[in-house]
Amino acid sequence: MALSLELAAFGMAVVVSMVNFALPLLAMRLGASPFQLGVVGTVGPLCYTLAAPFTGRLADRLRPKRLMIAGAVIYALVYTGIVWTERVEDLLPPVGLGGAVVALFWPPLAAWIAEGKDREALARALGEYNVAWCTGVVAGPLLGGLAFHVNFRLPFWGAAGLNMAIIALLVGVPGGSGAPTRAEADPPSGVRHPMLYVIWVANFAGYFALGTVRALFPKLGTELGFSPKALGILMALISLAQLATFVHYRTKAGRDVRGLKPLVAAQALAVGGMGLVSISKEAYGFALGFLLLGFLLGTTYSLSLFHSLYGQVQMGAYSGLNEAIVGSGILVGPFVGGWVAQHSGLRAPYVLCALIVAGAVTIEGVLLRHGARNSPKAERP
């Protein structure tokens, strides 16, 4: 079963990243303005962020397998038909629906993977899951680009076809439709909640920086004379570093997801990395900054997903909240960063990212001190 769920995660990551790569190209084919491109790129993540907490709760009641199959079916139908749109504004309803229904897949899948596992088994399973979907994210844009070059419809039809394969795979996987189970009794609330909230804050800050970089760095890079190929390689370094970090946490089998030292180290390095991006003129400086950002994202997501699921009764609900936090960071970063860039220059957003990550560390310290005062007998994480 584990291998089937990992293959499903890889496949859906390829599907979503293919679509996300091809969607702005389709919009430009329809004559989209820069503002319209921004709107099209925002609608899907916005609907995903709003839907994820609700679909996570549904996974605790209706169980993951049925929700995942329903989400994959609707997603395939949406993007099979989207190629027939004739106006940019006609893209918005299907893109919004696609963002909402893909939330039927990810939070339930994470909850399903977590069922019945102790600490080490959960950390190992989530590590394998993270490696699977992140590998798909790396592969998807490449496949989408090749397909779009042949025919603009192929990325969407290819994504729909792969969705059908995922559905067939899920139908044959046992489980995922019974009563919710958990591996252990809940950890004491004084340990669980401060740690969980701390990591959620860190996760938001990391994905705020990612959203900002994805949306705004191509403009800075173009003005500095980087080719599209060079820009693509630089941006890919973030996902590759995140993938390498996921591999690290998978091999540790839970030993590095308990404390805050890896989190603080990753945040400190990311602050330096964003500072480096704000002043660099050469590719190697940006490359190092993006590698450090990828390390932060791999660390925060590994820890946040583990602590969102470990010992929870409502694993789907907590998984959904975790995904909503990721989505909100990706949404807010480009808007705030774009405003800062408009008023203070193209390098200012990366200073902002450094300040956001550093500010998150301060908030985390306040949360930990508050939790320690309220639960003096709790074991410190």
Short mmCIF file of C-alpha atoms in Angstrom, two decimals:
data_model
loop_
_atom_site.label_atom_id
_atom_site.label_comp_id
_atom_site.label_asym_id
_atom_site.label_seq_id
_atom_site.Cartn_x
_atom_site.Cartn_y
_atom_site.Cartn_z
CA MET A 1 0.00 0.00 0.00
CA ALA A 2 2.78 2.43 0.89
CA LEU A 3 4.32 2.23 -2.57
CA SER A 4 0.94 2.81 -4.23
CA LEU A 5 0.32 5.95 -2.17
CA GLU A 6 3.80 7.25 -2.95
CA LEU A 7 3.18 6.66 -6.66
CA ALA A 8 -0.14 8.49 -6.34
CA ALA A 9 1.63 11.43 -4.68
CA PHE A 10 4.30 11.50 -7.39
CA GLY A 11 1.69 11.29 -10.14
CA MET A 12 -0.53 14.05 -8.78
CA ALA A 13 2.50 16.30 -8.23
CA VAL A 14 3.44 15.81 -11.88
CA VAL A 15 -0.16 16.56 -12.90
CA VAL A 16 -0.46 19.77 -10.88
CA SER A 17 2.99 21.10 -11.79
CA MET A 18 2.39 20.37 -15.49
CA VAL A 19 -0.86 22.30 -15.33
CA ASN A 20 0.66 25.17 -13.35
CA PHE A 21 3.47 25.44 -15.89
CA ALA A 22 1.20 25.38 -18.93
CA LEU A 23 -1.63 27.53 -17.58
CA PRO A 24 0.09 30.95 -17.93
CA LEU A 25 1.25 29.93 -21.41
CA LEU A 26 -2.35 29.14 -22.34
CA ALA A 27 -3.46 32.47 -20.88
CA MET A 28 -0.82 34.31 -22.91
CA ARG A 29 -2.00 32.47 -26.00
CA LEU A 30 -5.42 33.98 -25.31
CA GLY A 31 -3.89 37.45 -25.05
CA ALA A 32 -3.68 37.86 -21.27
CA SER A 33 -2.28 41.10 -19.89
CA PRO A 34 0.25 40.99 -16.99
CA PHE A 35 -2.56 41.78 -14.56
CA GLN A 36 -4.73 38.98 -15.98
CA LEU A 37 -1.80 36.57 -15.72
CA GLY A 38 -1.53 37.48 -12.05
CA VAL A 39 -5.22 36.89 -11.49
CA VAL A 40 -5.15 33.52 -13.28
CA GLY A 41 -2.12 32.51 -11.22
CA THR A 42 -3.82 33.53 -7.97
CA VAL A 43 -7.28 31.98 -8.32
CA GLY A 44 -6.18 28.35 -8.08
CA PRO A 45 -3.98 28.72 -4.97
CA LEU A 46 -6.62 30.93 -3.34
CA CYS A 47 -9.35 28.31 -3.80
CA TYR A 48 -6.97 25.57 -2.61
CA THR A 49 -6.11 27.53 0.52
CA LEU A 50 -9.77 28.12 1.33
CA ALA A 51 -10.81 24.53 0.60
CA ALA A 52 -7.99 22.62 2.33
CA PRO A 53 -9.22 23.01 5.95
CA PHE A 54 -12.67 21.77 4.96
CA THR A 55 -11.47 18.84 2.85
CA GLY A 56 -9.13 17.84 5.66
CA ARG A 57 -12.08 17.65 8.04
CA LEU A 58 -14.04 15.66 5.47
CA ALA A 59 -11.20 13.13 5.43
CA ASP A 60 -11.84 12.47 9.12
CA ARG A 61 -15.50 11.68 8.38
CA LEU A 62 -15.75 10.28 4.86
CA ARG A 63 -12.25 8.83 4.71
CA PRO A 64 -9.45 9.67 2.33
CA LYS A 65 -9.76 7.19 -0.54
CA ARG A 66 -13.17 8.31 -1.77
CA LEU A 67 -12.28 11.98 -1.54
CA MET A 68 -9.02 11.50 -3.43
CA ILE A 69 -10.72 9.62 -6.26
CA ALA A 70 -13.47 12.26 -6.49
CA GLY A 71 -10.90 15.06 -6.57
CA ALA A 72 -8.83 13.35 -9.26
CA VAL A 73 -11.89 12.71 -11.44
CA ILE A 74 -13.11 16.31 -11.29
CA TYR A 75 -9.60 17.70 -11.80
CA ALA A 76 -9.18 15.56 -14.93
CA LEU A 77 -12.52 16.74 -16.32
CA VAL A 78 -11.73 20.39 -15.61
CA TYR A 79 -8.42 20.37 -17.45
CA THR A 80 -9.62 18.21 -20.31
CA GLY A 81 -12.09 20.93 -21.22
CA ILE A 82 -10.09 24.03 -20.36
CA VAL A 83 -8.27 23.98 -23.71
CA TRP A 84 -11.51 25.02 -25.46
CA THR A 85 -11.77 28.36 -23.65
CA GLU A 86 -11.66 31.40 -25.93
CA ARG A 87 -11.23 34.30 -23.49
CA VAL A 88 -8.90 34.84 -20.55
CA GLU A 89 -11.78 35.50 -18.15
CA ASP A 90 -13.26 32.12 -19.10
CA LEU A 91 -10.23 30.48 -17.50
CA LEU A 92 -11.07 31.72 -14.01
CA PRO A 93 -14.00 29.40 -13.08
CA PRO A 94 -12.27 26.15 -14.13
CA VAL A 95 -8.96 27.22 -12.57
CA GLY A 96 -10.72 28.04 -9.31
CA LEU A 97 -12.59 24.74 -9.37
CA GLY A 98 -9.35 22.89 -10.09
CA GLY A 99 -7.66 24.52 -7.10
CA ALA A 100 -10.56 23.59 -4.83
CA VAL A 101 -10.89 19.96 -5.92
CA VAL A 102 -7.17 19.21 -5.74
CA ALA A 103 -7.61 19.95 -2.02
CA LEU A 104 -9.67 16.75 -1.99
CA PHE A 105 -6.43 14.92 -2.76
CA TRP A 106 -3.50 16.22 -0.72
CA PRO A 107 -4.76 16.59 2.89
CA PRO A 108 -6.66 13.25 2.76
CA LEU A 109 -3.61 11.51 1.30
CA ALA A 110 -1.36 12.72 4.12
CA ALA A 111 -3.94 11.62 6.70
CA TRP A 112 -4.23 8.20 5.05
CA ILE A 113 -0.46 7.70 5.05
CA ALA A 114 -0.34 8.59 8.77
CA GLU A 115 -2.97 6.09 9.92
CA GLY A 116 -1.82 3.58 12.51
CA LYS A 117 1.87 4.59 12.62
CA ASP A 118 4.11 5.26 15.60
CA ARG A 119 6.61 8.11 15.67
CA GLU A 120 9.42 6.49 13.70
CA ALA A 121 7.15 4.78 11.19
CA LEU A 122 5.25 8.04 10.63
CA ALA A 123 8.42 10.08 10.11
CA ARG A 124 9.76 7.49 7.67
CA ALA A 125 6.46 7.27 5.76
CA LEU A 126 6.09 11.04 5.53
CA GLY A 127 9.70 11.33 4.40
CA GLU A 128 9.03 8.93 1.54
CA TYR A 129 5.81 10.80 0.71
CA ASN A 130 7.64 14.14 0.63
CA VAL A 131 10.37 12.74 -1.61
CA ALA A 132 7.71 11.34 -3.97
CA TRP A 133 5.70 14.54 -4.43
CA CYS A 134 8.76 16.77 -4.59
CA THR A 135 10.25 14.57 -7.33
CA GLY A 136 6.99 15.03 -9.22
CA VAL A 137 7.23 18.81 -8.82
CA VAL A 138 10.71 18.73 -10.35
CA ALA A 139 9.62 16.51 -13.28
CA GLY A 140 6.26 18.15 -14.05
CA PRO A 141 7.42 21.45 -15.57
CA LEU A 142 9.91 19.65 -17.79
CA LEU A 143 7.22 17.33 -19.13
CA GLY A 144 4.78 20.23 -19.44
CA GLY A 145 7.26 22.29 -21.43
CA LEU A 146 8.00 19.46 -23.84
CA ALA A 147 4.30 18.74 -24.30
CA PHE A 148 3.36 22.39 -24.83
CA HIS A 149 6.06 22.69 -27.47
CA VAL A 150 4.33 19.93 -29.47
CA ASN A 151 0.76 21.15 -28.94
CA PHE A 152 -0.65 23.61 -26.41
CA ARG A 153 -3.40 21.11 -25.46
CA LEU A 154 -1.05 18.24 -24.62
CA PRO A 155 -0.01 19.29 -21.09
CA PHE A 156 -3.65 19.47 -20.02
CA TRP A 157 -4.72 16.28 -21.75
CA GLY A 158 -1.59 14.54 -20.52
CA ALA A 159 -2.39 15.66 -16.98
CA ALA A 160 -5.94 14.35 -17.36
CA GLY A 161 -4.68 11.01 -18.66
CA LEU A 162 -2.24 10.67 -15.79
CA ASN A 163 -5.08 11.46 -13.41
CA MET A 164 -7.00 8.51 -14.82
CA ALA A 165 -4.00 6.28 -14.11
CA ILE A 166 -3.87 7.60 -10.53
CA ILE A 167 -7.56 6.81 -10.10
CA ALA A 168 -7.04 3.26 -11.35
CA LEU A 169 -4.15 2.87 -8.92
CA LEU A 170 -6.20 4.16 -5.96
CA VAL A 171 -9.15 1.88 -6.72
CA GLY A 172 -6.90 -1.11 -6.20
CA VAL A 173 -5.40 0.12 -2.91
CA PRO A 174 -7.02 -1.46 0.17
CA GLY A 175 -8.05 0.69 3.13
CA GLY A 176 -8.59 4.39 3.31
CA SER A 177 -12.32 3.97 3.82
CA GLY A 178 -12.77 2.69 7.37
CA ALA A 179 -12.93 4.40 10.75
CA PRO A 180 -10.11 6.81 11.54
CA THR A 181 -7.21 5.33 13.45
CA ARG A 182 -4.19 6.77 15.15
CA ALA A 183 -1.03 5.21 16.41
CA GLU A 184 -0.62 6.66 19.88
CA ALA A 185 -2.35 8.68 22.53
CA ASP A 186 -2.10 12.41 22.02
CA PRO A 187 1.13 13.93 23.31
CA PRO A 188 0.61 16.30 26.23
CA SER A 189 -0.92 19.52 24.96
CA GLY A 190 1.89 21.59 26.43
CA VAL A 191 4.32 19.79 24.10
CA ARG A 192 2.15 19.44 21.04
CA HIS A 193 0.54 22.80 20.59
CA PRO A 194 3.44 25.24 21.14
CA MET A 195 5.66 23.09 18.91
CA LEU A 196 2.97 22.81 16.26
CA TYR A 197 2.22 26.52 16.23
CA VAL A 198 5.92 27.38 16.15
CA ILE A 199 6.46 25.20 13.09
CA TRP A 200 3.35 26.56 11.37
CA VAL A 201 4.73 30.08 11.78
CA ALA A 202 8.04 28.97 10.29
CA ASN A 203 6.26 27.19 7.43
CA PHE A 204 4.26 30.29 6.56
CA ALA A 205 7.40 32.44 6.51
CA GLY A 206 9.24 29.96 4.29
CA TYR A 207 6.41 29.73 1.76
CA PHE A 208 5.97 33.51 1.86
CA ALA A 209 9.57 33.72 0.63
CA LEU A 210 8.97 31.01 -1.98
CA GLY A 211 5.89 32.77 -3.37
CA THR A 212 7.79 36.03 -3.55
CA VAL A 213 10.77 34.50 -5.34
CA ARG A 214 8.64 32.61 -7.86
CA ALA A 215 6.59 35.66 -8.75
CA LEU A 216 9.24 38.39 -8.76
CA PHE A 217 12.70 36.95 -9.38
CA PRO A 218 12.18 36.38 -13.14
CA LYS A 219 11.78 40.15 -13.53
CA LEU A 220 14.99 40.90 -11.61
CA GLY A 221 16.85 38.11 -13.38
CA THR A 222 15.77 39.35 -16.80
CA GLU A 223 16.95 42.87 -16.03
CA LEU A 224 20.31 41.45 -14.96
CA GLY A 225 20.63 39.69 -18.32
CA PHE A 226 19.92 36.07 -17.37
CA SER A 227 18.48 33.93 -20.14
CA PRO A 228 15.22 32.02 -19.66
CA LYS A 229 17.26 28.83 -19.45
CA ALA A 230 19.43 30.27 -16.68
CA LEU A 231 16.35 31.50 -14.83
CA GLY A 232 14.80 28.05 -15.07
CA ILE A 233 17.91 26.40 -13.67
CA LEU A 234 18.15 28.86 -10.79
CA MET A 235 14.49 28.41 -9.85
CA ALA A 236 14.84 24.62 -10.08
CA LEU A 237 17.57 24.73 -7.42
CA ILE A 238 14.92 25.55 -4.80
CA SER A 239 13.00 22.34 -5.48
CA LEU A 240 16.19 20.28 -5.74
CA ALA A 241 17.40 21.54 -2.35
CA GLN A 242 13.99 20.85 -0.87
CA LEU A 243 14.09 17.33 -2.32
CA ALA A 244 17.55 16.71 -0.87
CA THR A 245 16.30 17.89 2.53
CA PHE A 246 13.33 15.52 2.33
CA VAL A 247 15.74 12.66 1.59
CA HIS A 248 17.74 13.64 4.67
CA TYR A 249 14.70 13.55 6.95
CA ARG A 250 13.56 10.26 5.48
CA THR A 251 16.89 8.63 6.38
CA LYS A 252 16.74 10.04 9.93
CA ALA A 253 13.45 8.16 10.61
CA GLY A 254 12.12 10.76 13.02
CA ARG A 255 15.27 11.61 14.95
CA ASP A 256 15.47 15.16 13.54
CA VAL A 257 11.78 16.06 13.66
CA ARG A 258 11.48 16.30 17.43
CA GLY A 259 13.46 19.40 18.34
CA LEU A 260 13.81 22.96 17.15
CA LYS A 261 17.54 23.05 16.42
CA PRO A 262 17.21 22.04 12.74
CA LEU A 263 14.42 24.59 12.31
CA VAL A 264 16.37 27.47 13.83
CA ALA A 265 19.47 26.57 11.81
CA ALA A 266 17.47 26.44 8.57
CA GLN A 267 15.85 29.80 9.31
CA ALA A 268 19.15 31.45 10.11
CA LEU A 269 20.67 30.16 6.87
CA ALA A 270 17.62 31.28 4.88
CA VAL A 271 17.86 34.80 6.31
CA GLY A 272 21.41 34.92 5.03
CA GLY A 273 20.34 33.40 1.73
CA MET A 274 17.65 36.00 1.11
CA GLY A 275 20.10 38.73 2.07
CA LEU A 276 22.51 37.31 -0.49
CA VAL A 277 19.82 37.34 -3.17
CA SER A 278 19.11 41.01 -2.39
CA ILE A 279 22.70 42.06 -3.19
CA SER A 280 24.01 39.49 -5.68
CA LYS A 281 24.81 40.29 -9.29
CA GLU A 282 26.22 36.92 -10.33
CA ALA A 283 24.45 33.61 -10.80
CA TYR A 284 26.40 31.82 -8.06
CA GLY A 285 25.11 34.24 -5.43
CA PHE A 286 21.50 33.67 -6.43
CA ALA A 287 22.12 29.92 -6.64
CA LEU A 288 23.40 29.77 -3.08
CA GLY A 289 20.51 31.89 -1.82
CA PHE A 290 17.95 29.65 -3.52
CA LEU A 291 19.61 26.48 -2.23
CA LEU A 292 19.34 27.83 1.31
CA LEU A 293 15.69 28.70 0.73
CA GLY A 294 15.05 25.15 -0.49
CA PHE A 295 16.72 23.80 2.64
CA LEU A 296 14.40 25.94 4.77
CA LEU A 297 11.31 24.74 2.88
CA GLY A 298 12.33 21.10 3.17
CA THR A 299 12.87 21.52 6.90
CA THR A 300 9.72 23.47 7.71
CA TYR A 301 7.45 21.27 5.62
CA SER A 302 8.92 18.04 7.01
CA LEU A 303 8.47 19.22 10.58
CA SER A 304 5.08 20.84 10.05
CA LEU A 305 3.56 17.80 8.34
CA PHE A 306 4.92 15.44 11.00
CA HIS A 307 3.66 17.51 13.94
CA SER A 308 0.34 18.16 12.20
CA LEU A 309 -0.28 14.40 12.08
CA TYR A 310 1.61 12.82 14.97
CA GLY A 311 -0.73 11.80 17.77
CA GLN A 312 -3.70 13.71 16.37
CA VAL A 313 -7.21 12.29 16.45
CA GLN A 314 -8.34 14.52 13.55
CA MET A 315 -5.39 13.95 11.27
CA GLY A 316 -7.25 15.11 8.19
CA ALA A 317 -8.24 18.40 9.81
CA TYR A 318 -4.69 19.18 10.91
CA SER A 319 -3.29 18.16 7.53
CA GLY A 320 -5.77 20.52 5.88
CA LEU A 321 -4.75 23.38 8.14
CA ASN A 322 -1.11 22.73 7.35
CA GLU A 323 -1.84 22.89 3.61
CA ALA A 324 -3.84 26.09 4.09
CA ILE A 325 -0.85 27.69 5.82
CA VAL A 326 1.40 26.70 2.92
CA GLY A 327 -1.10 28.11 0.43
CA SER A 328 -1.56 31.36 2.35
CA GLY A 329 2.19 31.98 2.38
CA ILE A 330 2.40 31.44 -1.38
CA LEU A 331 -0.55 33.80 -1.85
CA VAL A 332 0.49 36.62 0.46
CA GLY A 333 4.17 36.71 -0.53
CA PRO A 334 3.71 37.84 -4.16
CA PHE A 335 1.16 40.52 -3.23
CA VAL A 336 3.18 42.08 -0.43
CA GLY A 337 6.47 41.54 -2.22
CA GLY A 338 5.09 43.07 -5.40
CA TRP A 339 3.93 46.16 -3.52
CA VAL A 340 7.38 46.51 -1.93
CA ALA A 341 9.07 46.07 -5.32
CA GLN A 342 6.83 48.72 -6.85
CA HIS A 343 7.79 51.29 -4.21
CA SER A 344 11.34 50.29 -3.24
CA GLY A 345 12.89 48.47 -6.18
CA LEU A 346 13.26 44.90 -7.44
CA ARG A 347 15.72 43.85 -4.73
CA ALA A 348 13.65 45.07 -1.80
CA PRO A 349 11.32 42.01 -1.69
CA TYR A 350 14.24 39.76 -0.75
CA VAL A 351 15.14 42.03 2.15
CA LEU A 352 11.48 41.71 3.13
CA CYS A 353 11.72 37.92 2.94
CA ALA A 354 14.75 37.94 5.22
CA LEU A 355 12.88 40.14 7.70
CA ILE A 356 9.79 37.90 7.58
CA VAL A 357 11.82 34.78 8.32
CA ALA A 358 13.74 36.56 11.09
CA GLY A 359 10.49 37.92 12.51
CA ALA A 360 9.05 34.41 12.50
CA VAL A 361 11.89 33.30 14.79
CA THR A 362 10.93 36.05 17.24
CA ILE A 363 7.27 34.99 17.19
CA GLU A 364 8.30 31.38 17.69
CA GLY A 365 10.25 32.33 20.79
CA VAL A 366 7.20 34.12 22.22
CA LEU A 367 5.01 31.08 21.54
CA LEU A 368 7.45 28.74 23.23
CA ARG A 369 7.77 30.94 26.32
CA HIS A 370 3.99 31.24 26.55
CA GLY A 371 3.61 27.47 26.21
CA ALA A 372 6.26 26.84 28.86
CA ARG A 373 4.47 29.13 31.35
CA ASN A 374 1.14 27.42 30.76
CA SER A 375 2.58 23.90 30.92
CA PRO A 376 5.54 23.99 33.30
CA LYS A 377 5.62 20.22 33.69
CA ALA A 378 5.62 19.48 29.99
CA GLU A 379 8.76 18.10 28.45
CA ARG A 380 10.47 20.72 26.35
CA PRO A 381 10.62 19.87 22.65
#
